[in-house]
PDB file of C-alpha atoms and ligand atoms in Angstrom:
ATOM      1  CA  UNK H   6      45.983  78.468   7.445  1.00  0.00           C
ATOM      2  CA  UNK H   7      44.619  77.804  10.930  1.00  0.00           C
ATOM      3  CA  UNK H   8      44.461  80.711  13.341  1.00  0.00           C
ATOM      4  CA  UNK H   9      45.520  79.647  16.805  1.00  0.00           C
ATOM      5  CA  UNK H  10      43.076  79.973  19.688  1.00  0.00           C
ATOM      6  CA  UNK H  11      44.222  80.502  23.257  1.00  0.00           C
ATOM      7  CA  UNK H  12      41.346  79.949  25.667  1.00  0.00           C
ATOM      8  CA  UNK H  13      41.326  80.362  29.423  1.00  0.00           C
ATOM      9  CA  UNK H  14      39.205  77.949  31.425  1.00  0.00           C
ATOM     10  CA  UNK H  15      38.611  79.707  34.723  1.00  0.00           C
ATOM     11  CA  UNK H  16      36.901  76.640  36.224  1.00  0.00           C
ATOM     12  CA  UNK H  17      35.205  77.381  39.582  1.00  0.00           C
ATOM     13  CA  UNK H  18      37.358  80.406  40.366  1.00  0.00           C
ATOM     14  CA  UNK H  19      36.511  84.112  40.688  1.00  0.00           C
ATOM     15  CA  UNK H  20      33.313  85.587  42.067  1.00  0.00           C
ATOM     16  CA  UNK H  21      31.863  88.620  40.311  1.00  0.00           C
ATOM     17  CA  UNK H  22      34.211  91.181  41.863  1.00  0.00           C
ATOM     18  CA  UNK H  23      37.259  89.030  41.277  1.00  0.00           C
ATOM     19  CA  UNK H  24      36.161  88.504  37.688  1.00  0.00           C
ATOM     20  CA  UNK H  25      35.903  92.242  37.085  1.00  0.00           C
ATOM     21  CA  UNK H  26      39.415  92.675  38.473  1.00  0.00           C
ATOM     22  CA  UNK H  27      40.947  89.892  36.374  1.00  0.00           C
ATOM     23  CA  UNK H  28      39.255  91.097  33.194  1.00  0.00           C
ATOM     24  CA  UNK H  29      40.444  94.671  33.693  1.00  0.00           C
ATOM     25  CA  UNK H  30      43.989  93.443  34.376  1.00  0.00           C
ATOM     26  CA  UNK H  31      43.857  91.316  31.249  1.00  0.00           C
ATOM     27  CA  UNK H  32      42.647  94.254  29.171  1.00  0.00           C
ATOM     28  CA  UNK H  33      45.534  96.338  30.489  1.00  0.00           C
ATOM     29  CA  UNK H  34      48.082  93.641  29.671  1.00  0.00           C
ATOM     30  CA  UNK H  35      46.667  93.125  26.200  1.00  0.00           C
ATOM     31  CA  UNK H  36      46.605  96.844  25.445  1.00  0.00           C
ATOM     32  CA  UNK H  37      50.408  96.669  25.111  1.00  0.00           C
ATOM     33  CA  UNK H  38      50.509  93.316  23.355  1.00  0.00           C
ATOM     34  CA  UNK H  39      50.411  92.387  19.712  1.00  0.00           C
ATOM     35  CA  UNK H  40      47.809  89.640  19.538  1.00  0.00           C
ATOM     36  CA  UNK H  41      48.119  87.243  16.618  1.00  0.00           C
ATOM     37  CA  UNK H  42      45.682  84.590  17.760  1.00  0.00           C
ATOM     38  CA  UNK H  43      42.106  84.377  18.907  1.00  0.00           C
ATOM     39  CA  UNK H  44      41.675  84.833  22.647  1.00  0.00           C
ATOM     40  CA  UNK H  45      38.768  83.421  24.635  1.00  0.00           C
ATOM     41  CA  UNK H  46      38.009  83.437  28.352  1.00  0.00           C
ATOM     42  CA  UNK H  47      35.544  81.045  29.967  1.00  0.00           C
ATOM     43  CA  UNK H  48      34.499  82.407  33.367  1.00  0.00           C
ATOM     44  CA  UNK H  49      31.865  80.802  35.598  1.00  0.00           C
ATOM     45  CA  UNK H  50      28.220  81.333  34.581  1.00  0.00           C
ATOM     46  CA  UNK H  51      27.758  84.064  37.209  1.00  0.00           C
ATOM     47  CA  UNK H  52      30.381  86.265  35.527  1.00  0.00           C
ATOM     48  CA  UNK H  53      29.509  85.690  31.870  1.00  0.00           C
ATOM     49  CA  UNK H  54      27.286  88.683  31.302  1.00  0.00           C
ATOM     50  CA  UNK H  55      29.716  91.018  33.034  1.00  0.00           C
ATOM     51  CA  UNK H  56      32.564  89.550  30.988  1.00  0.00           C
ATOM     52  CA  UNK H  57      30.867  90.074  27.634  1.00  0.00           C
ATOM     53  CA  UNK H  58      29.914  93.625  28.638  1.00  0.00           C
ATOM     54  CA  UNK H  59      33.430  94.524  29.781  1.00  0.00           C
ATOM     55  CA  UNK H  60      34.990  92.917  26.697  1.00  0.00           C
ATOM     56  CA  UNK H  61      32.628  94.420  24.162  1.00  0.00           C
ATOM     57  CA  UNK H  62      35.260  96.246  22.110  1.00  0.00           C
ATOM     58  CA  UNK H  63      38.117  93.928  22.938  1.00  0.00           C
ATOM     59  CA  UNK H  64      39.826  91.126  21.013  1.00  0.00           C
ATOM     60  CA  UNK H  65      38.879  88.782  23.847  1.00  0.00           C
ATOM     61  CA  UNK H  66      35.803  86.646  23.253  1.00  0.00           C
ATOM     62  CA  UNK H  67      33.779  84.829  25.881  1.00  0.00           C
ATOM     63  CA  UNK H  68      32.814  81.207  26.330  1.00  0.00           C
ATOM     64  CA  UNK H  69      30.997  79.127  28.926  1.00  0.00           C
ATOM     65  CA  UNK H  70      32.346  76.012  30.615  1.00  0.00           C
ATOM     66  CA  UNK H  71      29.310  73.804  30.030  1.00  0.00           C
ATOM     67  CA  UNK H  72      25.655  73.773  28.947  1.00  0.00           C
ATOM     68  CA  UNK H  73      22.688  71.404  28.687  1.00  0.00           C
ATOM     69  CA  UNK H  74      21.196  70.254  25.404  1.00  0.00           C
ATOM     70  CA  UNK H  75      17.528  71.109  26.001  1.00  0.00           C
ATOM     71  CA  UNK H  76      16.090  74.568  25.210  1.00  0.00           C
ATOM     72  CA  UNK H  77      14.348  74.888  28.574  1.00  0.00           C
ATOM     73  CA  UNK H  78      12.288  72.836  30.986  1.00  0.00           C
ATOM     74  CA  UNK H  79      12.399  71.199  34.386  1.00  0.00           C
ATOM     75  CA  UNK H  80      16.174  70.712  34.514  1.00  0.00           C
ATOM     76  CA  UNK H  81      17.130  72.251  37.827  1.00  0.00           C
ATOM     77  CA  UNK H  82      20.459  74.103  37.770  1.00  0.00           C
ATOM     78  CA  UNK H  83      21.082  73.566  34.061  1.00  0.00           C
ATOM     79  CA  UNK H  84      21.873  76.316  31.529  1.00  0.00           C
ATOM     80  CA  UNK H  85      20.780  76.239  27.880  1.00  0.00           C
ATOM     81  CA  UNK H  86      22.553  77.311  24.713  1.00  0.00           C
ATOM     82  CA  UNK H  87      19.988  80.075  24.264  1.00  0.00           C
ATOM     83  CA  UNK H  88      20.761  81.409  27.728  1.00  0.00           C
ATOM     84  CA  UNK H  89      24.465  81.518  26.919  1.00  0.00           C
ATOM     85  CA  UNK H  90      23.805  83.317  23.641  1.00  0.00           C
ATOM     86  CA  UNK H  91      21.567  85.813  25.421  1.00  0.00           C
ATOM     87  CA  UNK H  92      24.511  86.997  27.531  1.00  0.00           C
ATOM     88  CA  UNK H  93      26.850  87.241  24.563  1.00  0.00           C
ATOM     89  CA  UNK H  94      28.748  83.944  24.713  1.00  0.00           C
ATOM     90  CA  UNK H  95      30.355  82.691  21.532  1.00  0.00           C
ATOM     91  CA  UNK H  96      32.063  79.484  22.690  1.00  0.00           C
ATOM     92  CA  UNK H  97      31.245  76.650  25.061  1.00  0.00           C
ATOM     93  CA  UNK H  98      33.639  74.066  26.513  1.00  0.00           C
ATOM     94  CA  UNK H  99      32.086  70.592  26.300  1.00  0.00           C
ATOM     95  CA  UNK H 100      33.316  67.253  27.563  1.00  0.00           C
ATOM     96  CA  UNK H 101      36.008  68.600  29.855  1.00  0.00           C
ATOM     97  CA  UNK H 102      37.627  65.751  31.779  1.00  0.00           C
ATOM     98  CA  UNK H 103      36.406  67.213  35.069  1.00  0.00           C
ATOM     99  CA  UNK H 104      32.838  66.991  33.740  1.00  0.00           C
ATOM    100  CA  UNK H 105      33.489  63.436  32.594  1.00  0.00           C
ATOM    101  CA  UNK H 106      35.099  62.173  35.793  1.00  0.00           C
ATOM    102  CA  UNK H 107      33.527  64.210  38.625  1.00  0.00           C
ATOM    103  CA  UNK H 108      30.055  64.686  37.099  1.00  0.00           C
ATOM    104  CA  UNK H 109      29.754  61.453  35.171  1.00  0.00           C
ATOM    105  CA  UNK H 110      29.306  62.911  31.689  1.00  0.00           C
ATOM    106  CA  UNK H 111      29.632  60.284  28.999  1.00  0.00           C
ATOM    107  CA  UNK H 112      30.269  60.405  25.256  1.00  0.00           C
ATOM    108  CA  UNK H 113      26.550  60.180  24.399  1.00  0.00           C
ATOM    109  CA  UNK H 114      25.660  63.165  26.566  1.00  0.00           C
ATOM    110  CA  UNK H 115      28.583  65.165  25.231  1.00  0.00           C
ATOM    111  CA  UNK H 116      27.504  64.332  21.659  1.00  0.00           C
ATOM    112  CA  UNK H 117      24.013  65.727  22.349  1.00  0.00           C
ATOM    113  CA  UNK H 118      25.504  68.880  23.821  1.00  0.00           C
ATOM    114  CA  UNK H 119      27.838  69.390  20.846  1.00  0.00           C
ATOM    115  CA  UNK H 120      24.927  69.005  18.429  1.00  0.00           C
ATOM    116  CA  UNK H 121      22.834  71.493  20.370  1.00  0.00           C
ATOM    117  CA  UNK H 122      25.671  74.013  20.582  1.00  0.00           C
ATOM    118  CA  UNK H 123      26.191  73.779  16.811  1.00  0.00           C
ATOM    119  CA  UNK H 124      22.479  74.068  16.054  1.00  0.00           C
ATOM    120  CA  UNK H 125      22.341  77.176  18.253  1.00  0.00           C
ATOM    121  CA  UNK H 126      25.359  78.899  16.774  1.00  0.00           C
ATOM    122  CA  UNK H 127      27.778  78.393  19.666  1.00  0.00           C
ATOM    123  CA  UNK H 128      31.280  77.119  18.906  1.00  0.00           C
ATOM    124  CA  UNK H 129      31.967  73.962  20.915  1.00  0.00           C
ATOM    125  CA  UNK H 130      35.433  73.458  22.373  1.00  0.00           C
ATOM    126  CA  UNK H 131      35.250  69.684  22.463  1.00  0.00           C
ATOM    127  CA  UNK H 132      37.666  68.180  25.017  1.00  0.00           C
ATOM    128  CA  UNK H 133      39.190  64.734  24.768  1.00  0.00           C
ATOM    129  CA  UNK H 134      42.090  62.998  26.460  1.00  0.00           C
ATOM    130  CA  UNK H 135      43.353  59.848  28.110  1.00  0.00           C
ATOM    131  CA  UNK H 136      44.027  59.123  31.782  1.00  0.00           C
ATOM    132  CA  UNK H 137      47.437  58.112  33.107  1.00  0.00           C
ATOM    133  CA  UNK H 138      46.352  54.482  33.415  1.00  0.00           C
ATOM    134  CA  UNK H 139      45.179  54.507  29.802  1.00  0.00           C
ATOM    135  CA  UNK H 140      48.451  56.023  28.599  1.00  0.00           C
ATOM    136  CA  UNK H 141      50.510  53.536  30.599  1.00  0.00           C
ATOM    137  CA  UNK H 142      48.287  50.750  29.322  1.00  0.00           C
ATOM    138  CA  UNK H 143      49.130  51.757  25.761  1.00  0.00           C
ATOM    139  CA  UNK H 144      45.532  52.546  24.804  1.00  0.00           C
ATOM    140  CA  UNK H 145      45.784  56.316  24.289  1.00  0.00           C
ATOM    141  CA  UNK H 146      44.886  56.157  20.606  1.00  0.00           C
ATOM    142  CA  UNK H 147      42.018  53.765  21.212  1.00  0.00           C
ATOM    143  CA  UNK H 148      40.567  56.040  23.917  1.00  0.00           C
ATOM    144  CA  UNK H 149      40.910  59.126  21.727  1.00  0.00           C
ATOM    145  CA  UNK H 150      39.343  57.308  18.794  1.00  0.00           C
ATOM    146  CA  UNK H 151      36.307  56.326  20.854  1.00  0.00           C
ATOM    147  CA  UNK H 152      35.869  59.802  22.330  1.00  0.00           C
ATOM    148  CA  UNK H 153      36.158  61.441  18.911  1.00  0.00           C
ATOM    149  CA  UNK H 154      33.876  59.006  17.091  1.00  0.00           C
ATOM    150  CA  UNK H 155      31.177  58.997  19.750  1.00  0.00           C
ATOM    151  CA  UNK H 156      31.414  62.716  20.426  1.00  0.00           C
ATOM    152  CA  UNK H 157      31.053  63.546  16.743  1.00  0.00           C
ATOM    153  CA  UNK H 158      28.479  60.885  15.859  1.00  0.00           C
ATOM    154  CA  UNK H 159      25.855  62.168  13.434  1.00  0.00           C
ATOM    155  CA  UNK H 160      27.582  65.511  12.913  1.00  0.00           C
ATOM    156  CA  UNK H 161      27.873  66.585   9.265  1.00  0.00           C
ATOM    157  CA  UNK H 162      31.138  67.790   7.770  1.00  0.00           C
ATOM    158  CA  UNK H 163      29.702  71.278   7.391  1.00  0.00           C
ATOM    159  CA  UNK H 164      28.894  71.418  11.106  1.00  0.00           C
ATOM    160  CA  UNK H 165      32.112  69.680  12.089  1.00  0.00           C
ATOM    161  CA  UNK H 166      34.121  72.501  10.524  1.00  0.00           C
ATOM    162  CA  UNK H 167      32.852  74.865  13.229  1.00  0.00           C
ATOM    163  CA  UNK H 168      34.168  72.736  16.112  1.00  0.00           C
ATOM    164  CA  UNK H 169      37.363  73.383  18.065  1.00  0.00           C
ATOM    165  CA  UNK H 170      39.010  70.314  19.574  1.00  0.00           C
ATOM    166  CA  UNK H 171      41.053  70.414  22.769  1.00  0.00           C
ATOM    167  CA  UNK H 172      43.381  67.507  23.462  1.00  0.00           C
ATOM    168  CA  UNK H 173      43.943  67.424  27.201  1.00  0.00           C
ATOM    169  CA  UNK H 174      45.715  64.399  28.641  1.00  0.00           C
ATOM    170  CA  UNK H 175      43.952  63.980  31.992  1.00  0.00           C
ATOM    171  CA  UNK H 176      47.258  63.241  33.753  1.00  0.00           C
ATOM    172  CA  UNK H 177      48.547  66.671  32.729  1.00  0.00           C
ATOM    173  CA  UNK H 178      45.572  68.727  33.931  1.00  0.00           C
ATOM    174  CA  UNK H 179      46.326  70.735  37.045  1.00  0.00           C
ATOM    175  CA  UNK H 180      49.210  68.440  37.916  1.00  0.00           C
ATOM    176  CA  UNK H 181      52.124  70.508  36.688  1.00  0.00           C
ATOM    177  CA  UNK H 182      53.023  67.575  34.434  1.00  0.00           C
ATOM    178  CA  UNK H 183      52.886  68.585  30.805  1.00  0.00           C
ATOM    179  CA  UNK H 184      53.043  66.261  27.865  1.00  0.00           C
ATOM    180  CA  UNK H 185      56.348  66.885  26.132  1.00  0.00           C
ATOM    181  CA  UNK H 186      55.914  68.807  22.877  1.00  0.00           C
ATOM    182  CA  UNK H 187      56.746  65.579  21.018  1.00  0.00           C
ATOM    183  CA  UNK H 188      54.194  63.538  22.999  1.00  0.00           C
ATOM    184  CA  UNK H 189      51.511  66.155  22.403  1.00  0.00           C
ATOM    185  CA  UNK H 190      52.353  66.531  18.707  1.00  0.00           C
ATOM    186  CA  UNK H 191      52.132  62.781  18.242  1.00  0.00           C
ATOM    187  CA  UNK H 192      48.574  62.667  19.578  1.00  0.00           C
ATOM    188  CA  UNK H 193      47.549  65.826  17.724  1.00  0.00           C
ATOM    189  CA  UNK H 194      48.768  64.324  14.451  1.00  0.00           C
ATOM    190  CA  UNK H 195      46.882  61.132  15.274  1.00  0.00           C
ATOM    191  CA  UNK H 196      43.685  63.151  15.920  1.00  0.00           C
ATOM    192  CA  UNK H 197      44.075  65.000  12.627  1.00  0.00           C
ATOM    193  CA  UNK H 198      44.491  61.703  10.823  1.00  0.00           C
ATOM    194  CA  UNK H 199      41.379  60.380  12.502  1.00  0.00           C
ATOM    195  CA  UNK H 200      39.431  63.472  11.443  1.00  0.00           C
ATOM    196  CA  UNK H 201      40.677  62.985   7.879  1.00  0.00           C
ATOM    197  CA  UNK H 202      39.259  59.484   7.845  1.00  0.00           C
ATOM    198  CA  UNK H 203      35.971  60.568   9.452  1.00  0.00           C
ATOM    199  CA  UNK H 204      35.467  63.654   7.277  1.00  0.00           C
ATOM    200  CA  UNK H 205      38.054  64.830   4.736  1.00  0.00           C
ATOM    201  CA  UNK H 206      41.599  66.121   4.564  1.00  0.00           C
ATOM    202  CA  UNK H 207      40.283  69.599   3.947  1.00  0.00           C
ATOM    203  CA  UNK H 208      38.073  69.501   7.048  1.00  0.00           C
ATOM    204  CA  UNK H 209      40.836  67.976   9.197  1.00  0.00           C
ATOM    205  CA  UNK H 210      43.410  70.497   7.987  1.00  0.00           C
ATOM    206  CA  UNK H 211      41.073  73.336   8.870  1.00  0.00           C
ATOM    207  CA  UNK H 212      40.344  72.137  12.402  1.00  0.00           C
ATOM    208  CA  UNK H 213      41.891  73.946  15.343  1.00  0.00           C
ATOM    209  CA  UNK H 214      43.252  71.387  17.813  1.00  0.00           C
ATOM    210  CA  UNK H 215      44.269  72.993  21.093  1.00  0.00           C
ATOM    211  CA  UNK H 216      46.534  71.396  23.659  1.00  0.00           C
ATOM    212  CA  UNK H 217      45.627  71.617  27.332  1.00  0.00           C
ATOM    213  CA  UNK H 218      47.210  70.405  30.553  1.00  0.00           C
ATOM    214  CA  UNK H 219      49.520  72.568  32.662  1.00  0.00           C
ATOM    215  CA  UNK H 220      50.272  75.011  29.864  1.00  0.00           C
ATOM    216  CA  UNK H 221      52.381  77.831  31.302  1.00  0.00           C
ATOM    217  CA  UNK H 222      54.463  80.690  29.901  1.00  0.00           C
ATOM    218  CA  UNK H 223      57.569  78.472  30.310  1.00  0.00           C
ATOM    219  CA  UNK H 224      56.338  75.634  28.116  1.00  0.00           C
ATOM    220  CA  UNK H 225      53.837  77.368  25.813  1.00  0.00           C
ATOM    221  CA  UNK H 226      56.275  78.424  23.126  1.00  0.00           C
ATOM    222  CA  UNK H 227      57.577  74.976  22.384  1.00  0.00           C
ATOM    223  CA  UNK H 228      54.150  73.346  22.561  1.00  0.00           C
ATOM    224  CA  UNK H 229      52.600  75.969  20.300  1.00  0.00           C
ATOM    225  CA  UNK H 230      55.331  75.651  17.705  1.00  0.00           C
ATOM    226  CA  UNK H 231      54.430  72.018  16.957  1.00  0.00           C
ATOM    227  CA  UNK H 232      52.890  71.514  13.529  1.00  0.00           C
ATOM    228  CA  UNK H 233      49.528  70.218  14.727  1.00  0.00           C
ATOM    229  CA  UNK H 234      49.105  72.234  17.933  1.00  0.00           C
ATOM    230  CA  UNK H 235      46.843  75.161  17.151  1.00  0.00           C
ATOM    231  CA  UNK H 236      46.439  76.852  20.484  1.00  0.00           C
ATOM    232  CA  UNK H 237      45.979  76.129  24.135  1.00  0.00           C
ATOM    233  CA  UNK H 238      43.221  75.544  26.642  1.00  0.00           C
ATOM    234  CA  UNK H 239      44.703  76.999  29.793  1.00  0.00           C
ATOM    235  CA  UNK H 240      43.509  76.389  33.346  1.00  0.00           C
ATOM    236  CA  UNK H 241      45.695  77.498  36.254  1.00  0.00           C
ATOM    237  CA  UNK H 242      47.857  79.910  34.271  1.00  0.00           C
ATOM    238  CA  UNK H 243      44.861  81.870  32.956  1.00  0.00           C
ATOM    239  CA  UNK H 244      43.933  83.058  36.439  1.00  0.00           C
ATOM    240  CA  UNK H 245      46.728  85.629  36.354  1.00  0.00           C
ATOM    241  CA  UNK H 246      46.543  88.261  33.624  1.00  0.00           C
ATOM    242  CA  UNK H 247      50.322  88.302  33.206  1.00  0.00           C
ATOM    243  CA  UNK H 248      50.844  84.590  32.691  1.00  0.00           C
ATOM    244  CA  UNK H 249      47.813  84.278  30.401  1.00  0.00           C
ATOM    245  CA  UNK H 250      49.147  87.171  28.318  1.00  0.00           C
ATOM    246  CA  UNK H 251      52.602  85.538  28.131  1.00  0.00           C
ATOM    247  CA  UNK H 252      50.945  82.420  26.696  1.00  0.00           C
ATOM    248  CA  UNK H 253      48.985  84.549  24.207  1.00  0.00           C
ATOM    249  CA  UNK H 254      52.285  86.085  23.093  1.00  0.00           C
ATOM    250  CA  UNK H 255      53.691  82.604  22.438  1.00  0.00           C
ATOM    251  CA  UNK H 256      50.855  82.010  19.990  1.00  0.00           C
TER     252      UNK H 256
HETATM  253  P1  PGA G 325      45.512  73.317  33.737  1.00  0.00           P
HETATM  254  O1  PGA G 325      43.989  73.030  33.230  1.00  0.00           O
HETATM  255  O2  PGA G 325      46.101  74.296  32.747  1.00  0.00           O
HETATM  256  O3  PGA G 325      45.344  73.918  35.102  1.00  0.00           O
HETATM  257  O4  PGA G 325      46.216  72.025  33.732  1.00  0.00           O
HETATM  258  C1  PGA G 325      43.689  72.884  31.885  1.00  0.00           C
HETATM  259  C2  PGA G 325      42.227  72.540  31.716  1.00  0.00           C
HETATM  260  O5  PGA G 325      41.692  71.801  32.549  1.00  0.00           O
HETATM  261  O6  PGA G 325      41.568  72.985  30.751  1.00  0.00           O
END
């Protein structure tokens, strides 16, 4: 039985003070909420240590939005897995479409990062998804297949079992356009089938596959009730404690 994971990707929002405020509001909301899923927030690097400190005895766990694959060295502005662990991070988002498109990250780089995260004991939230042009061109499955195969290249089944996958159609991110529950379920089922062929049915059945792309309280329930949708990676709607909590309730 897979336990759903609802993760909030704060992106480049909230300075330190704003982060403290949002986290305390979230704690208040969750104090009166029955939580039946795992909850993760991924603030910017500058708020990570404060987040893990404030959430010490809470159900909410903390993740980063990116990392580099080297331990240390002359890599100006990069952050290592060890640095994330040292401030109490448990998860790290890797391969987000904004990293791929705006910062030029490719499958090979993402693969190295996933391997490093796993070797360090961080749980990667590995993001994949097609653009609008790819969907309209009928190559969604092909794109997903390439991203999955290249992203997971050289990763053993034992290590694979620790990974969380987030399917985020690029055309649905921050656009207000959500994949319909049926559209999302179709791709999630395809991904699970792909994972079965790459690893095993047991490994694929155990993998949490989140959906992301304009998830809001209004659409979360239906999305999260699909057979192969095991949680959500939430952007915009996680910046308000109330709407993030409503989504958590749907899980
Ligand atoms: P959105 O972002 O919920 O604002 O569409 C999701 C994401 O990018 O992870």
